[in-house]
Amino acid sequence: MTNTIERRAAELEVRAKGRTLEGYAAVFEQRARIVDFDEMIARGAFADTLKAGDKLCLVDHNTEKLLGRTRNGSLRLAEDTRGLHFEIALPKTSLADDVLALADAGSLGGASFGFIPTRETWQGSLRTLHAIDLREISIVSAWPAYPQTSVNARSAAFANRSDLARRIDFLDLGGF
């Protein structure tokens, strides 16, 4: 384990209620291919981190594109049986207006999270994350890192490409 911040993505299930978006930044027990290994997030992996420190909601992991934070209550995070659920009350800013317009059009790529793994196990090439130091969640405009949890807006042509080709495109677009 290192102190390097890692990023992962999941499907954004947008439910807009006024200026509020909600969805899942992470889903438990879903195997995902990450470069040369598989990864799963165990139930309860976020339990400790949700009790400590301020968490941010960003656009595309960019700290200059802040949408909200737990410290002021605009971002609410909770673990449930499915995964890490979030609800963000969007501020009245041009950035938030753009995010809301993309959400309404079904054009967002998904949700993601930046983290440092604090407890993990390996079984062959499968990494299971048991405890995570969550730093931020992000609304992502391109493709999420987990191809099997992508938003329906992704084109069929992109989905049918090889995993390597999708990852190269993802990295070319500034993915992590």
Tab-separated table of C-alpha atoms in Angstrom:
chain	number	residue	atom	x	y	z
A	1	MET	CA	0.000	0.000	0.000
A	2	THR	CA	1.094	3.556	-0.678
A	3	ASN	CA	-0.181	7.004	0.145
A	4	THR	CA	-0.920	7.644	-3.507
A	5	ILE	CA	-4.490	8.748	-4.169
A	6	GLU	CA	-6.272	6.297	-6.458
A	7	ARG	CA	-9.453	6.951	-8.408
A	8	ARG	CA	-12.333	4.674	-9.351
A	9	ALA	CA	-15.684	5.256	-11.009
A	10	ALA	CA	-19.194	3.869	-10.937
A	11	GLU	CA	-22.492	4.416	-12.658
A	12	LEU	CA	-24.163	7.729	-11.967
A	13	GLU	CA	-27.833	7.204	-11.284
A	14	VAL	CA	-29.002	10.752	-11.479
A	15	ARG	CA	-32.147	11.596	-9.662
A	16	ALA	CA	-32.612	15.321	-9.893
A	17	LYS	CA	-34.857	16.900	-7.288
A	18	GLY	CA	-34.598	20.590	-7.914
A	19	ARG	CA	-30.860	21.257	-7.636
A	20	THR	CA	-29.999	17.955	-5.927
A	21	LEU	CA	-28.229	15.029	-7.573
A	22	GLU	CA	-27.869	11.629	-5.997
A	23	GLY	CA	-26.349	8.319	-6.926
A	24	TYR	CA	-23.575	5.886	-6.043
A	25	ALA	CA	-19.898	6.823	-6.140
A	26	ALA	CA	-18.940	3.178	-5.441
A	27	VAL	CA	-20.726	-0.157	-5.544
A	28	PHE	CA	-19.820	-3.065	-3.255
A	29	GLU	CA	-18.881	-6.591	-4.325
A	30	GLN	CA	-18.531	-5.684	-8.028
A	31	ARG	CA	-15.418	-7.045	-9.675
A	32	ALA	CA	-13.691	-4.487	-11.917
A	33	ARG	CA	-10.619	-4.797	-14.130
A	34	ILE	CA	-8.005	-2.172	-13.183
A	35	VAL	CA	-5.101	-2.307	-15.672
A	36	ASP	CA	-3.509	-5.701	-14.840
A	37	PHE	CA	-5.566	-6.827	-11.827
A	38	ASP	CA	-9.173	-7.172	-10.677
A	39	GLU	CA	-10.571	-5.188	-7.777
A	40	MET	CA	-13.598	-5.348	-5.485
A	41	ILE	CA	-14.784	-3.084	-2.693
A	42	ALA	CA	-15.929	-4.937	0.422
A	43	ARG	CA	-19.066	-3.912	2.280
A	44	GLY	CA	-18.156	-1.524	5.081
A	45	ALA	CA	-14.984	-0.241	3.384
A	46	PHE	CA	-16.076	3.386	3.861
A	47	ALA	CA	-17.392	3.065	7.440
A	48	ASP	CA	-14.413	4.618	9.241
A	49	THR	CA	-13.614	7.318	6.690
A	50	LEU	CA	-17.171	8.667	6.691
A	51	LYS	CA	-16.785	9.478	10.395
A	52	ALA	CA	-13.662	11.599	9.898
A	53	GLY	CA	-12.733	14.713	7.978
A	54	ASP	CA	-14.221	16.840	5.256
A	55	LYS	CA	-15.025	15.129	1.933
A	56	LEU	CA	-15.395	17.053	-1.315
A	57	CYS	CA	-17.598	16.695	-4.379
A	58	LEU	CA	-15.682	17.765	-7.491
A	59	VAL	CA	-16.063	17.676	-11.246
A	60	ASP	CA	-13.539	15.350	-12.919
A	61	HIS	CA	-11.337	15.160	-9.768
A	62	ASN	CA	-10.411	18.818	-10.275
A	63	THR	CA	-10.110	20.732	-6.977
A	64	GLU	CA	-10.784	23.961	-8.864
A	65	LYS	CA	-14.250	22.614	-9.755
A	66	LEU	CA	-15.833	22.261	-6.324
A	67	LEU	CA	-19.551	21.439	-6.133
A	68	GLY	CA	-19.907	20.837	-2.396
A	69	ARG	CA	-18.492	19.306	0.763
A	70	THR	CA	-19.547	17.366	3.815
A	71	ARG	CA	-18.315	20.068	6.199
A	72	ASN	CA	-21.125	22.458	5.248
A	73	GLY	CA	-23.739	19.745	4.654
A	74	SER	CA	-24.105	20.306	0.909
A	75	LEU	CA	-22.666	16.808	0.312
A	76	ARG	CA	-24.148	13.853	2.153
A	77	LEU	CA	-22.446	10.461	2.018
A	78	ALA	CA	-23.662	7.161	3.453
A	79	GLU	CA	-22.964	3.477	3.071
A	80	ASP	CA	-25.947	1.273	2.403
A	81	THR	CA	-26.233	-2.343	1.266
A	82	ARG	CA	-25.431	-1.397	-2.332
A	83	GLY	CA	-22.458	0.937	-1.895
A	84	LEU	CA	-21.412	4.508	-1.186
A	85	HIS	CA	-24.490	6.663	-1.747
A	86	PHE	CA	-24.158	10.398	-2.246
A	87	GLU	CA	-26.534	13.319	-2.391
A	88	ILE	CA	-25.266	16.738	-3.439
A	89	ALA	CA	-27.247	19.973	-3.168
A	90	LEU	CA	-25.821	21.927	-6.084
A	91	PRO	CA	-24.894	25.572	-5.482
A	92	LYS	CA	-26.102	28.391	-7.704
A	93	THR	CA	-22.949	28.617	-9.837
A	94	SER	CA	-22.333	28.343	-13.569
A	95	LEU	CA	-20.360	25.119	-12.985
A	96	ALA	CA	-23.258	23.524	-11.100
A	97	ASP	CA	-25.709	24.770	-13.757
A	98	ASP	CA	-23.597	23.020	-16.421
A	99	VAL	CA	-23.495	19.783	-14.406
A	100	LEU	CA	-27.260	19.881	-13.891
A	101	ALA	CA	-27.865	20.497	-17.614
A	102	LEU	CA	-25.617	17.540	-18.526
A	103	ALA	CA	-27.401	15.363	-15.955
A	104	ASP	CA	-30.809	16.323	-17.333
A	105	ALA	CA	-29.594	15.449	-20.853
A	106	GLY	CA	-28.184	12.094	-19.708
A	107	SER	CA	-24.731	13.146	-20.895
A	108	LEU	CA	-22.625	12.619	-17.774
A	109	GLY	CA	-20.058	9.824	-17.732
A	110	GLY	CA	-20.623	8.670	-14.158
A	111	ALA	CA	-19.451	9.161	-10.607
A	112	SER	CA	-15.987	8.487	-9.281
A	113	PHE	CA	-14.036	8.676	-6.044
A	114	GLY	CA	-10.484	9.494	-5.018
A	115	PHE	CA	-9.068	7.425	-2.164
A	116	ILE	CA	-6.077	5.924	-0.425
A	117	PRO	CA	-6.419	2.209	0.378
A	118	THR	CA	-5.814	1.589	4.098
A	119	ARG	CA	-6.630	-2.127	4.311
A	120	GLU	CA	-6.596	-4.523	1.391
A	121	THR	CA	-6.098	-8.207	0.693
A	122	TRP	CA	-4.862	-9.983	-2.396
A	123	GLN	CA	-5.987	-13.382	-3.622
A	124	GLY	CA	-4.063	-14.046	-6.807
A	125	SER	CA	-4.777	-11.085	-9.081
A	126	LEU	CA	-7.883	-9.988	-7.113
A	127	ARG	CA	-7.466	-7.013	-4.811
A	128	THR	CA	-10.229	-6.524	-2.239
A	129	LEU	CA	-10.435	-3.133	-0.553
A	130	HIS	CA	-11.599	-3.534	3.064
A	131	ALA	CA	-10.901	0.005	4.321
A	132	ILE	CA	-10.594	3.191	2.302
A	133	ASP	CA	-9.493	6.717	3.202
A	134	LEU	CA	-11.961	8.636	1.020
A	135	ARG	CA	-10.738	12.048	-0.134
A	136	GLU	CA	-13.385	13.090	-2.643
A	137	ILE	CA	-16.115	11.995	-4.964
A	138	SER	CA	-16.409	13.392	-8.472
A	139	ILE	CA	-19.010	13.773	-11.145
A	140	VAL	CA	-17.152	12.710	-14.291
A	141	SER	CA	-17.976	14.034	-17.724
A	142	ALA	CA	-16.137	11.371	-19.772
A	143	TRP	CA	-15.999	7.607	-19.232
A	144	PRO	CA	-15.702	6.046	-15.801
A	145	ALA	CA	-12.787	3.757	-14.958
A	146	TYR	CA	-15.113	0.762	-14.465
A	147	PRO	CA	-16.364	-0.143	-17.970
A	148	GLN	CA	-19.081	-2.519	-16.694
A	149	THR	CA	-20.688	0.267	-14.628
A	150	SER	CA	-20.819	2.916	-17.330
A	151	VAL	CA	-23.677	5.307	-17.920
A	152	ASN	CA	-26.083	4.416	-20.725
A	153	ALA	CA	-25.019	7.529	-22.652
A	154	ARG	CA	-21.851	5.730	-23.756
A	155	SER	CA	-22.048	4.817	-27.422
A	156	ALA	CA	-22.316	1.198	-28.532
A	157	ALA	CA	-19.200	1.668	-30.665
A	158	PHE	CA	-17.189	2.602	-27.583
A	159	ALA	CA	-18.594	-0.250	-25.502
A	160	ASN	CA	-17.679	-2.822	-28.172
A	161	ARG	CA	-14.025	-1.762	-28.323
A	162	SER	CA	-11.364	-3.783	-26.531
A	163	ASP	CA	-10.657	-3.078	-22.872
A	164	LEU	CA	-7.159	-1.823	-23.767
A	165	ALA	CA	-8.502	0.548	-26.446
A	166	ARG	CA	-11.113	1.952	-24.013
A	167	ARG	CA	-8.451	2.527	-21.347
A	168	ILE	CA	-6.141	4.280	-23.818
A	169	ASP	CA	-9.009	6.575	-24.864
A	170	PHE	CA	-9.877	7.159	-21.194
A	171	LEU	CA	-6.285	8.158	-20.376
A	172	ASP	CA	-6.036	10.348	-23.489
A	173	LEU	CA	-9.106	12.244	-22.266
A	174	GLY	CA	-7.466	12.970	-18.910
A	175	GLY	CA	-8.728	9.934	-17.002
A	176	PHE	CA	-6.838	8.632	-14.023
